[in-house]
Short mmCIF file of C-alpha atoms and ligand atoms in Angstrom, two decimals:
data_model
loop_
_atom_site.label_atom_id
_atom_site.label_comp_id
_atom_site.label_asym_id
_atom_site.label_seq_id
_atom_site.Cartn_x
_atom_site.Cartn_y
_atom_site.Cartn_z
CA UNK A 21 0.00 0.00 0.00
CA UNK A 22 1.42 3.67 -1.14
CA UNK A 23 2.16 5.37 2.20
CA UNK A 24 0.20 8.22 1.81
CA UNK A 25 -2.63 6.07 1.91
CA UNK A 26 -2.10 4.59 5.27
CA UNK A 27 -4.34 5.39 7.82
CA UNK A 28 -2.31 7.42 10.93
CA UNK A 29 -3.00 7.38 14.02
CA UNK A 30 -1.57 9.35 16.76
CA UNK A 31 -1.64 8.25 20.73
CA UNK A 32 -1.18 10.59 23.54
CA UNK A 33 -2.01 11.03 26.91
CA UNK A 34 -4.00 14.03 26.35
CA UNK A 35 -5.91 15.35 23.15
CA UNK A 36 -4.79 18.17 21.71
CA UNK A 37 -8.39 20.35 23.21
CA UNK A 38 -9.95 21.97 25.85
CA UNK A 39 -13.10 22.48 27.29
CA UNK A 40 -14.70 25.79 26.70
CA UNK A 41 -18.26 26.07 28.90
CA UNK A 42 -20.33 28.94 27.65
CA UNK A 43 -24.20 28.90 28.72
CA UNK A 44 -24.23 25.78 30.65
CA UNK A 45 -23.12 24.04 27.28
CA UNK A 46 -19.47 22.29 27.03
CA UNK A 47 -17.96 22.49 23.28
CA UNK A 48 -14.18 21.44 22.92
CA UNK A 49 -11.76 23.78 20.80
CA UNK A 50 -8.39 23.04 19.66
CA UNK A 51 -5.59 23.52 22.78
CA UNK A 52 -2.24 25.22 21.13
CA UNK A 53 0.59 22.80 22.36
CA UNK A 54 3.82 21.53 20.71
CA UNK A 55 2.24 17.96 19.97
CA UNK A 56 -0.59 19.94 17.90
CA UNK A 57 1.28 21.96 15.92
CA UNK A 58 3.69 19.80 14.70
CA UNK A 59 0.93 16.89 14.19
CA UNK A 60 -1.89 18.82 12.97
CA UNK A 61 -0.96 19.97 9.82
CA UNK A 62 -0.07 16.36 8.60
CA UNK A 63 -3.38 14.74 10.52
CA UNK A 64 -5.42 17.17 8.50
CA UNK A 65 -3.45 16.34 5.15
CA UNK A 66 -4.14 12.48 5.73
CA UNK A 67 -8.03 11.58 5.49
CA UNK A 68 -9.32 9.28 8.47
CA UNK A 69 -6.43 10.32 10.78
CA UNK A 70 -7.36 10.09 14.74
CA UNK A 71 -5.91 11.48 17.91
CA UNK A 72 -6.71 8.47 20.66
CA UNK A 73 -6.51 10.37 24.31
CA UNK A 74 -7.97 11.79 27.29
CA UNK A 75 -9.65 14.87 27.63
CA UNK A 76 -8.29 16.13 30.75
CA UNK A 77 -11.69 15.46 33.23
CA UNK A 78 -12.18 12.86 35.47
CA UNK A 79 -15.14 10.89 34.54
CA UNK A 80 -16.92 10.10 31.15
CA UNK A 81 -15.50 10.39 28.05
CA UNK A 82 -17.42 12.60 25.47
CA UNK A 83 -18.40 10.78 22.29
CA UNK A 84 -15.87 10.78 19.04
CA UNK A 85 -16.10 13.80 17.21
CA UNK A 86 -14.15 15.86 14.52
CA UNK A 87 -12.34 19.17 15.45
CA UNK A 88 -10.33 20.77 12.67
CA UNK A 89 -10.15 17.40 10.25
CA UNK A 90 -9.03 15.31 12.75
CA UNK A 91 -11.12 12.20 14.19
CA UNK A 92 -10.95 12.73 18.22
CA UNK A 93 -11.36 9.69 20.32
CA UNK A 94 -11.96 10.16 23.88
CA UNK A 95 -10.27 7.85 26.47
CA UNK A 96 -11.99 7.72 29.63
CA UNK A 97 -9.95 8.10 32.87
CA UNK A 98 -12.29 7.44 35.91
CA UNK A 99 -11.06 9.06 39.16
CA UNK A 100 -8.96 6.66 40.73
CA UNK A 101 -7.81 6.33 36.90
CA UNK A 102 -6.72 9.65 37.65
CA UNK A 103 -4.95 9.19 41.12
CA UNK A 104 -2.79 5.71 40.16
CA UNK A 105 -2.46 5.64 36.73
CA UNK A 106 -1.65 9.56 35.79
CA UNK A 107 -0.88 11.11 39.33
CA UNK A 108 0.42 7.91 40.78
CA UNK A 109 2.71 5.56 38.23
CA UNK A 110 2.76 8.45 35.26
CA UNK A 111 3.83 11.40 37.76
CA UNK A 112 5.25 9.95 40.89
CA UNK A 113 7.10 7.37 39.77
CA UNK A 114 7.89 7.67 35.93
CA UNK A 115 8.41 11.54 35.99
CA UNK A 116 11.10 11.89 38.86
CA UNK A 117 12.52 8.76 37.94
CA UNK A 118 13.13 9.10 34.65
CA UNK A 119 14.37 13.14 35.70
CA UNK A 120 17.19 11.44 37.07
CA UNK A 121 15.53 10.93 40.18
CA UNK A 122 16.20 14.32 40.93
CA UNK A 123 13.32 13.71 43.49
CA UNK A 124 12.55 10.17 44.98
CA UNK A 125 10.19 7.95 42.63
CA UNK A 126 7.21 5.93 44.84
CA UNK A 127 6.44 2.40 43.76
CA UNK A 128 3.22 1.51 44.21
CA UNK A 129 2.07 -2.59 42.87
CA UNK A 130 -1.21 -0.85 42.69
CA UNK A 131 0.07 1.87 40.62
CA UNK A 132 1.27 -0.06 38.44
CA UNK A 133 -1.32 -2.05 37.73
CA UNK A 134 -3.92 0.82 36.89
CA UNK A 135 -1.04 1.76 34.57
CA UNK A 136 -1.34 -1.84 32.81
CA UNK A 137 -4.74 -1.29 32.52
CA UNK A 138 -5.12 2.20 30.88
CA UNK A 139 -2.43 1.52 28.81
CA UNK A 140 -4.67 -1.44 27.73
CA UNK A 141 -7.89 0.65 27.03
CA UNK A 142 -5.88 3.43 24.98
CA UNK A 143 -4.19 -0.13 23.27
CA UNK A 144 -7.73 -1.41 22.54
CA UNK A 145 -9.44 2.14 21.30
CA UNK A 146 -6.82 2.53 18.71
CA UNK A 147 -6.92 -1.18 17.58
CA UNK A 148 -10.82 -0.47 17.86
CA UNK A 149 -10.02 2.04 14.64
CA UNK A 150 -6.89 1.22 13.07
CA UNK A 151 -7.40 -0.09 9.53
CA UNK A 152 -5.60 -2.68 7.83
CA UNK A 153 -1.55 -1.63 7.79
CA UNK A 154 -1.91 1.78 9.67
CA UNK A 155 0.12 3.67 11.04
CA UNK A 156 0.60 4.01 14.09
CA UNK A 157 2.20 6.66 16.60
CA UNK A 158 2.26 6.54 20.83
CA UNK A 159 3.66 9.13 22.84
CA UNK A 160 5.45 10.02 25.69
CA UNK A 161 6.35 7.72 29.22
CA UNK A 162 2.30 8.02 30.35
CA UNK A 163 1.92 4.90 27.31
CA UNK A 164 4.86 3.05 27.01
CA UNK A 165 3.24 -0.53 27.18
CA UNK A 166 1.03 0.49 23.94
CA UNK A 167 3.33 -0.29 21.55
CA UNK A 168 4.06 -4.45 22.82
CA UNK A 169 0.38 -4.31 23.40
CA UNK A 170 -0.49 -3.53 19.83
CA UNK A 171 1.98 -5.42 18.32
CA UNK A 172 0.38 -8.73 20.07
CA UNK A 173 -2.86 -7.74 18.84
CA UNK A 174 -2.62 -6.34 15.41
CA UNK A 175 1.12 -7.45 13.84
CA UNK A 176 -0.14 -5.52 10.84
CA UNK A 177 0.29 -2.35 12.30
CA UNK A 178 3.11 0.39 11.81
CA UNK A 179 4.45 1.49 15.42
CA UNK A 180 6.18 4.54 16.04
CA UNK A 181 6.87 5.61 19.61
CA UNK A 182 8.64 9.20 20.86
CA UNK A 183 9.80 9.74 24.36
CA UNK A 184 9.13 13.04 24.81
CA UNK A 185 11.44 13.59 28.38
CA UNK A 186 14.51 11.88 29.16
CA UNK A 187 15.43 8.29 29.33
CA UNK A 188 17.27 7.98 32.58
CA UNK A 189 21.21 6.04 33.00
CA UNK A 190 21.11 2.46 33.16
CA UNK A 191 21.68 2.28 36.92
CA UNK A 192 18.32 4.97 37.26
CA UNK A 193 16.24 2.38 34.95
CA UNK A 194 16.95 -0.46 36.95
CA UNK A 195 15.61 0.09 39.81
CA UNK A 196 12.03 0.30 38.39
CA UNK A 197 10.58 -2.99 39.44
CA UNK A 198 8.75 -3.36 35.98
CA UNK A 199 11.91 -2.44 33.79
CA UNK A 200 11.29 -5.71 32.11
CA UNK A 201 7.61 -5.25 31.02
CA UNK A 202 8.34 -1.56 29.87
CA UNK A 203 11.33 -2.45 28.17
CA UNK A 204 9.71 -5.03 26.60
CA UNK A 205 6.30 -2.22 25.76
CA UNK A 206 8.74 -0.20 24.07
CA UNK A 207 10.34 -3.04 22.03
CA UNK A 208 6.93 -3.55 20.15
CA UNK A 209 7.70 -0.52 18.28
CA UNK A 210 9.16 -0.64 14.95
CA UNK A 211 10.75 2.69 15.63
CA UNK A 212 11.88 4.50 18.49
CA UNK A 213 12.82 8.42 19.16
CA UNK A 214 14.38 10.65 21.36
CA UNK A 215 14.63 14.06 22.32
CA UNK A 216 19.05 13.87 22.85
CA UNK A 217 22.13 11.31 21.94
CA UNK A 218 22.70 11.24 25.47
CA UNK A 219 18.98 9.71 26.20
CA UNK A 220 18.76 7.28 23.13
CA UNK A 221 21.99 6.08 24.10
CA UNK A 222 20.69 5.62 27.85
CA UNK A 223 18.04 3.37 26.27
CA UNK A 224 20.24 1.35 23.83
CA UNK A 225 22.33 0.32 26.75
CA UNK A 226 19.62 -0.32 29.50
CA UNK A 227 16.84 -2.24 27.28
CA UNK A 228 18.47 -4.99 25.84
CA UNK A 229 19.85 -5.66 29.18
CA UNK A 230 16.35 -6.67 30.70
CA UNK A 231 15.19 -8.52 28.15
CA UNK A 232 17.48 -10.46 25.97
CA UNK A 233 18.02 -8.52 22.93
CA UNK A 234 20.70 -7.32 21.19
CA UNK A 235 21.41 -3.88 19.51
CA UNK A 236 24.20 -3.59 16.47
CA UNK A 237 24.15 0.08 16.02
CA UNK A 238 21.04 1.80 15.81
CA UNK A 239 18.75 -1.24 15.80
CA UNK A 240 17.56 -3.31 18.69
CA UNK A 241 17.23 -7.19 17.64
CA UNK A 242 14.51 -8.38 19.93
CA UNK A 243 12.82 -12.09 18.94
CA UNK A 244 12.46 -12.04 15.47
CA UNK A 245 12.05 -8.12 15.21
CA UNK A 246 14.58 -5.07 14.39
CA UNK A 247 13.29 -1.61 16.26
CA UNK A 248 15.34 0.82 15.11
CA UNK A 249 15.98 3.92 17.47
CA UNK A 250 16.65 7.58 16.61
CA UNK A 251 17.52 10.31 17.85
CA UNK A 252 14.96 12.86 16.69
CA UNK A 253 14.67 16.48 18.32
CA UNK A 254 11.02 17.88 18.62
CA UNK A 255 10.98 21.74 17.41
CA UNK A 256 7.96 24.23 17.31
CA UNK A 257 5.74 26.23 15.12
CA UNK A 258 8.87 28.71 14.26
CA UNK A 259 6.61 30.98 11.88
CA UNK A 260 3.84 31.39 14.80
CA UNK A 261 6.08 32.70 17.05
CA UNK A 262 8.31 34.90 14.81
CA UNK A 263 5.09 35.74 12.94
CA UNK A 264 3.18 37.16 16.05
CA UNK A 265 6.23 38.57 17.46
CA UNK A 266 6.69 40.93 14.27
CA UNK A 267 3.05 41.58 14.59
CA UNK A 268 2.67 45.79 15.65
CA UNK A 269 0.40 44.33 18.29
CA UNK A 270 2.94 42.47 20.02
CA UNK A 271 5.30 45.82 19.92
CA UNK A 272 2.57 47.86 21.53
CA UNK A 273 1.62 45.02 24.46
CA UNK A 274 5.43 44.58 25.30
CA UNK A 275 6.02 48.60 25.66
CA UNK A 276 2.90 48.59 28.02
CA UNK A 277 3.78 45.49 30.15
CA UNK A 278 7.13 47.58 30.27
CA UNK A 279 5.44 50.50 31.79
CA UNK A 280 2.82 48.49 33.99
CA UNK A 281 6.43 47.11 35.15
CA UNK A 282 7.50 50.75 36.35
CA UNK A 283 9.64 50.97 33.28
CA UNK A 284 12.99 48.87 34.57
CA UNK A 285 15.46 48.85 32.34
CA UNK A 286 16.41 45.34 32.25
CA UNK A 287 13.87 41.93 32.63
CA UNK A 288 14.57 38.63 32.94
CA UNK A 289 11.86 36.35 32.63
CA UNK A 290 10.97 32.67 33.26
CA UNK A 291 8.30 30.62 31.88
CA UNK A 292 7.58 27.22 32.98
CA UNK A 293 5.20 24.60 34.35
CA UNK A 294 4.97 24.95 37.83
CA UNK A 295 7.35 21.56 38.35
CA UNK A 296 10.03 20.94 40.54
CA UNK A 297 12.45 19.69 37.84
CA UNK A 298 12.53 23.12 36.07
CA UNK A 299 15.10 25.13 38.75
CA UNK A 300 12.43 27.64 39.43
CA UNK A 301 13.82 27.53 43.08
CA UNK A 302 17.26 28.06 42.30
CA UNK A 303 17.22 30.34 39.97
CA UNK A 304 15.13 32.83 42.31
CA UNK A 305 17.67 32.35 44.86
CA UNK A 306 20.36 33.39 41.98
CA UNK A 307 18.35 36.21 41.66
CA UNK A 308 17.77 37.58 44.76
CA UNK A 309 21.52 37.28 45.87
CA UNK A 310 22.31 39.08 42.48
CA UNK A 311 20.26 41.78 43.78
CA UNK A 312 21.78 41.70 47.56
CA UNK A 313 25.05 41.70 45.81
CA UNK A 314 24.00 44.94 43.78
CA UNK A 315 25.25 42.87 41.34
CA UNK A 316 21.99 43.92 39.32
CA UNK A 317 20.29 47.34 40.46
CA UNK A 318 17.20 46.56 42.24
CA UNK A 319 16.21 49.72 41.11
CA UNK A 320 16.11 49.08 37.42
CA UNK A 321 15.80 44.88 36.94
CA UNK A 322 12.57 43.04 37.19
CA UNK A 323 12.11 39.43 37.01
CA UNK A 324 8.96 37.91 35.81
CA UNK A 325 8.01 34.33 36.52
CA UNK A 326 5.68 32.64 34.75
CA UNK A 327 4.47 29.26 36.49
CA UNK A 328 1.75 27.36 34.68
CA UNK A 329 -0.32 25.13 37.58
CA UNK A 330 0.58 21.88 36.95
CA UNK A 331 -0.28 18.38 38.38
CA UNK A 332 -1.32 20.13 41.88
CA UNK A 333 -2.86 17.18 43.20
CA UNK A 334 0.99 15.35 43.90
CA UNK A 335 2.44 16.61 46.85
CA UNK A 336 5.49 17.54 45.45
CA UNK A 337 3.96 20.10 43.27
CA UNK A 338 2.20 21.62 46.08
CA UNK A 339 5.79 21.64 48.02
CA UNK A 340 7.59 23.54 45.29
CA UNK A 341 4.80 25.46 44.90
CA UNK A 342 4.93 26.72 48.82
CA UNK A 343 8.47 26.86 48.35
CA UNK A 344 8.58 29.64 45.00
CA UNK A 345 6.22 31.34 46.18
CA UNK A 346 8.31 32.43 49.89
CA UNK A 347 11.14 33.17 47.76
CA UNK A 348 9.02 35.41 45.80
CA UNK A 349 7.57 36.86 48.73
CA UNK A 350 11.20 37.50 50.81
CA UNK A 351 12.73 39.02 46.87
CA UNK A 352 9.74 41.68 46.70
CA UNK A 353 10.13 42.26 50.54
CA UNK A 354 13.75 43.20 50.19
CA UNK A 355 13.58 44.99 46.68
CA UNK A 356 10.42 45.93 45.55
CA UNK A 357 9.05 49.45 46.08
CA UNK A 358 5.03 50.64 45.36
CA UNK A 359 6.46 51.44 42.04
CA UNK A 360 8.33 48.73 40.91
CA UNK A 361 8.19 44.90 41.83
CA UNK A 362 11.53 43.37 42.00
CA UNK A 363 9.63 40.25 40.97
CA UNK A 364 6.12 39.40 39.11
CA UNK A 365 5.05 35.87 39.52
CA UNK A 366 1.86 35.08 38.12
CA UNK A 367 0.97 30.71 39.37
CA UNK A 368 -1.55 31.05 35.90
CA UNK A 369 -0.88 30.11 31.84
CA UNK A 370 -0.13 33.05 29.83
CA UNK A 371 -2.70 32.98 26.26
CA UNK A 372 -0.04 33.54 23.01
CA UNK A 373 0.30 37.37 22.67
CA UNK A 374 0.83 37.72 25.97
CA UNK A 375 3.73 35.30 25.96
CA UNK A 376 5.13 36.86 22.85
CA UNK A 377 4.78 40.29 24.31
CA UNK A 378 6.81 38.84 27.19
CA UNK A 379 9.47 37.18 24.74
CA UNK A 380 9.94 40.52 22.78
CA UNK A 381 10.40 42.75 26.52
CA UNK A 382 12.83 39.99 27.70
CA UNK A 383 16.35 41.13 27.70
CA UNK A 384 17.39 37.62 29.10
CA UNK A 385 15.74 34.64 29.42
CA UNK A 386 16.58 31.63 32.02
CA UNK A 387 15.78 28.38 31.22
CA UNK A 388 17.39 26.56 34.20
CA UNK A 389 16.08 22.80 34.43
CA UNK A 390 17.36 20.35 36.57
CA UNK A 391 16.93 18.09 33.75
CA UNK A 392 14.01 18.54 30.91
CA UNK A 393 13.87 16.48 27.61
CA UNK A 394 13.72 19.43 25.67
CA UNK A 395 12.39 22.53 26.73
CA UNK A 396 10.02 24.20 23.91
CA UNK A 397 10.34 27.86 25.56
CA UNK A 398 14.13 28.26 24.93
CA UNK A 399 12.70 27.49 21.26
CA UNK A 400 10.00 29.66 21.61
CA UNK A 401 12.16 32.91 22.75
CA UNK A 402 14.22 32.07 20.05
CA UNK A 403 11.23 32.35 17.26
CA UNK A 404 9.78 35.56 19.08
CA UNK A 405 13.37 37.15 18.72
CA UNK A 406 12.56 38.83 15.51
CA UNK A 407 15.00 41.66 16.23
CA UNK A 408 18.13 39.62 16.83
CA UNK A 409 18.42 40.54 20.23
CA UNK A 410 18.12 39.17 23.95
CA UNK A 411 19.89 36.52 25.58
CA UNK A 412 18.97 32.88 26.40
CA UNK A 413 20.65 31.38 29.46
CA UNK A 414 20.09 27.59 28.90
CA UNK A 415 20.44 24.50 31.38
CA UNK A 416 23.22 22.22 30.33
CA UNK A 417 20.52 19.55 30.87
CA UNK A 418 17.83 20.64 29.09
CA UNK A 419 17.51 18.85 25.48
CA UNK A 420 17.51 22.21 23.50
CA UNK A 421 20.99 22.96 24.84
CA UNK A 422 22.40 20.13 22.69
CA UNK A 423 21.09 22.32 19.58
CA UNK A 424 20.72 26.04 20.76
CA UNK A 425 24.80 26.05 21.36
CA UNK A 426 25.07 29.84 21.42
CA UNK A 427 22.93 30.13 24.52
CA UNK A 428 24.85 31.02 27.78
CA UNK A 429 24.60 27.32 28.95
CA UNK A 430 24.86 26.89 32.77
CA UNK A 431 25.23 24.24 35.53
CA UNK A 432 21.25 25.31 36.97
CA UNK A 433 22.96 23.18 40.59
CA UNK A 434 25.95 25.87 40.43
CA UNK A 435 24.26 28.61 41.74
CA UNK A 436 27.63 30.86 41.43
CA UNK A 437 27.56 30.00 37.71
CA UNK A 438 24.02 31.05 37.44
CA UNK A 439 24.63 33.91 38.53
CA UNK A 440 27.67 34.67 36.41
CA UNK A 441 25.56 33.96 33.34
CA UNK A 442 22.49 35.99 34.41
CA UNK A 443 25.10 38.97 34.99
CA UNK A 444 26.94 38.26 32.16
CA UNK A 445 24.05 38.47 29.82
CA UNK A 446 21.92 41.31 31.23
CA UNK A 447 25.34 43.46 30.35
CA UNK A 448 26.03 41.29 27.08
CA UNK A 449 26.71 43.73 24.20
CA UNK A 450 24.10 43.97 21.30
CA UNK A 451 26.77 42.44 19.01
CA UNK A 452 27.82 39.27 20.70
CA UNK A 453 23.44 39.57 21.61
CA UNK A 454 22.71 39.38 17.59
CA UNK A 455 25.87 36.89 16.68
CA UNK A 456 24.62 34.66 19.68
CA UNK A 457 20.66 34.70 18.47
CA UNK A 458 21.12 34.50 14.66
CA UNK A 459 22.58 31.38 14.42
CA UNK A 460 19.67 29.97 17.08
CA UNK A 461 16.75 31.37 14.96
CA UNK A 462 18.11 29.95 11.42
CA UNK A 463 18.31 26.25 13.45
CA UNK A 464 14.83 26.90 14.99
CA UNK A 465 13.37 27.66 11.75
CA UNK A 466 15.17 24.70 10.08
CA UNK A 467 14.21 22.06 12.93
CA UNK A 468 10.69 23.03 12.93
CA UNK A 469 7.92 21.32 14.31
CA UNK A 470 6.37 20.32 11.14
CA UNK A 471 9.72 19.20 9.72
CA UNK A 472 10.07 17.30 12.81
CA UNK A 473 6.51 15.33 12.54
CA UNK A 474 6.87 14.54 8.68
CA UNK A 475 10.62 13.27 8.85
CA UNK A 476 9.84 10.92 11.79
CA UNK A 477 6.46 9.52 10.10
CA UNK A 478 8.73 9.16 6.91
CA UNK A 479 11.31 7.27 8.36
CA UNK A 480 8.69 4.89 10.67
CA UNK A 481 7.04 4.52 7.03
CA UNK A 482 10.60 3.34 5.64
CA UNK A 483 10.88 0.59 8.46
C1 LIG B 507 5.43 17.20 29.57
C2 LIG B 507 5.15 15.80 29.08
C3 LIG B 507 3.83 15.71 28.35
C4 LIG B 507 2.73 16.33 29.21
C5 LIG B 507 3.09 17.75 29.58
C6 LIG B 507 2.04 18.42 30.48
O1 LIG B 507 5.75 18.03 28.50
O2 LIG B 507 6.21 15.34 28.26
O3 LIG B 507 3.51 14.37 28.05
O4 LIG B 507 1.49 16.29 28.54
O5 LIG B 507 4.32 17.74 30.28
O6 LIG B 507 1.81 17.65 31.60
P1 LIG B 507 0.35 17.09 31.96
O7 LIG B 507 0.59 16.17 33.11
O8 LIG B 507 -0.46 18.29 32.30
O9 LIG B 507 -0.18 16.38 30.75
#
């Protein structure tokens, strides 16, 4: 069968929508995300394509339905769903654990086995719809038995899988009690991706290990199968971003956030998920010693701090919740006046143009994760950057800093070298600012998010 004929399918944890309720009456519109913009486009090119995920509520599913081309198929997630198989195994186990540990995973049997089970019902809804020889693509460490699970039911099938965050050292895998059965999930795949070399090469030495196959090169021989494995950076919608951010709009909404700022002449800004492996912590405390240093003026530097809620019902999100939002509290107690806050934390998602009025105000922006597969905002500053200017200081251990290589890159544990960077670029010349961010924007254009969608689906067709 031609490829463009197959049938695709994509599986994610979540579908790419929200919930809009206007009137007592609940209609779903599309949700802007990286997975979506990079998918959509080719989804919508492909007739009979379908999204298989959950729609973010507890409860019932709503029924099928089509939103922009696409066929969406609900997955229903009851609420103790919910608390073992997406806040328990997905996010207290799987999450920290495959973060390095950076915070202590919980093992739970039960967990666990809710995780075997959803797995199973997103396995069956796609086999439910797949035709003959589709293709098929999972995503991300909330569905990692779906590909075995498929491949036992429906040989026929095409199986891509991407690991959207990192895939931890050897020693870090093994101490999941069910390496074997994941390993062996992922191994039903005919392809496999990764965000860095680093984390496919954590997986080609840890998988074969617990469970008897063999890799020469980039393919893993397991039974009487090859899964080949790639590494594969996701990008983002560069023209959105660099679009909007030439916009006049955008211009006029950064100058007034500037003067609703009291006008400083220098902001740094973060934007992240509210989640303890992004450094939020760390890099206030960078911060505010900069500013007891005098280091940076208080008098003329505002941070702003973006933190998206995120997963609040684990604890751990609540704790480094508490804990950001003290060190904002004892930063604007020190150094902020009525007329000027020394920082603006808002714990609430930004809509676009006022993220790319942000990116265009932002003289420097820190992206200091503890570890993150990628992290799509470094991209996303880079994109809004339309004038050349501003500086990104980038987390060695953050997947974009194996691409965006003229970033100041920093240790986000060394909190000396933090603040070296931050000081280095808030005074960085507009020179070195432009031969720093050129370079960056031509590879974010280059490595978009489209690009990134068609070349894998090519290459999983080519298995
Ligand atoms: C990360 C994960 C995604 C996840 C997203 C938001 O980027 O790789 O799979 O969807 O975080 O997290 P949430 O738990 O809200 O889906």
């Amino acid at each position: 069968m031609p490829d463009r004929q197959r049938q695709l399918l994509v599986v994610a944890n979540r579908l790419p929508i929200r919930a809009v309720t206007e009137h007592g009456e609940t209609r779903y519109e599309t949700s802007p995300g990286g997975l979506v913009s990079a998918l959509g486009p080719v989804m919508s090119a492909r007739p009979g394509s379908t999204w298989v995920g959950w729609a973010g509520a507890p409860g019932d599913a709503p029924a099928p339905f089509e939103l922009d081309g696409v066929h969406l198929v609900p997955v229903a997630l009851d609420p103790s769903d919910v608390e073992d198989y997406y806040e328990g195994f997905s996010n207290s186990t799987l999450w920290p654990l495959y973060h390095d540990a950076i915070s202590p995973a919980d093992y739970h049997r039960h967990w666990w086995d809710r995780y075997v089970v959803v797995n199973q019902r997103f396995a069956h809804a796609v086999v439910d719809r797949a035709e003959i020889d589709a293709t098929v693509w999972v995503h991300d460490y909330q569905l990692q038995l779906v590909p075995g699970m498929l491949r036992e039911m429906r040989p026929d099938l095409r199986i891509g899988f991407f690991l959207h965050i990192p895939f931890p050292a050897r020693e870090i895998f093994m101490r999941l009690p069910w390496r074997r059965q994941v390993a062996k999930g992922l191994l039903g795949a005919d392809l496999v991706g990764f965000q860095t070399r680093t984390t496919l090469h954590n997986f080609r030495h840890s998988v074969p290990r617990v469970c008897d196959a063999t890799t020469h090169g980039s393919v893993i021989t397991y039974g009487s199968r090859d899964v080949a494995t790639v590494r594969h950076p996701i990008g983002i919608d560069f023209d959105r971003f660099s679009d909007g951010a030439s916009a006049p709009a955008a211009a006029e909404r950064a100058e007034t956030l500037l003067e609703n700022l009291g006008s400083p002449t220098t902001v740094l800004l973060g934007v992240d998920r509210l989640d303890y492996t992004k450094g939020i912590d760390r890099r206030l405390r960078a911060y505010h010693e900069l500013l007891q240093e005098r280091r940076l003026d208080p008098e003329t530097t505002t941070l702003v701090q973006i933190a998206e809620p995120s997963r609040s019902n684990v604890n751990r999100y609540n704790e480094i919740r508490v804990t950001v939002e003290q060190l904002v509290g004892e930063i604007n107690g020190d150094f902020g006046t009525m007329d000027k806050p020394a920082v603006v934390y808002l714990h609430q998602s930004q809509p676009f143009d006022e993220l790319i009025a942000l990116y265009r105000l932002a003289d420097v922006m820190v992206v200091t994760p503890f570890r993150d597969g990628m992290n799509l905002v470094a991209k996303e500053y880079v994109a809004a950057r339309v004038d050349n200017r501003g500086v990104l200081v980038l987390s060695e251990f953050a997947g974009a800093a194996h691409q965006l290589r003229q970033a100041v890159l920093v240790n986000p544990y060394d909190i000396d070298g933090v603040k070296g960077a931050i000081e280095a670029a808030a005074t960085m010349p507009p020179a070195e600012q432009s031969s720093r961010m050129r370079p960056m924007r031509r590879l974010v254009r280059r490595t978009s998010a489209q690009q990134w969608a068609t070349s894998f689906l090519a290459e999983l067709e080519r298995t």
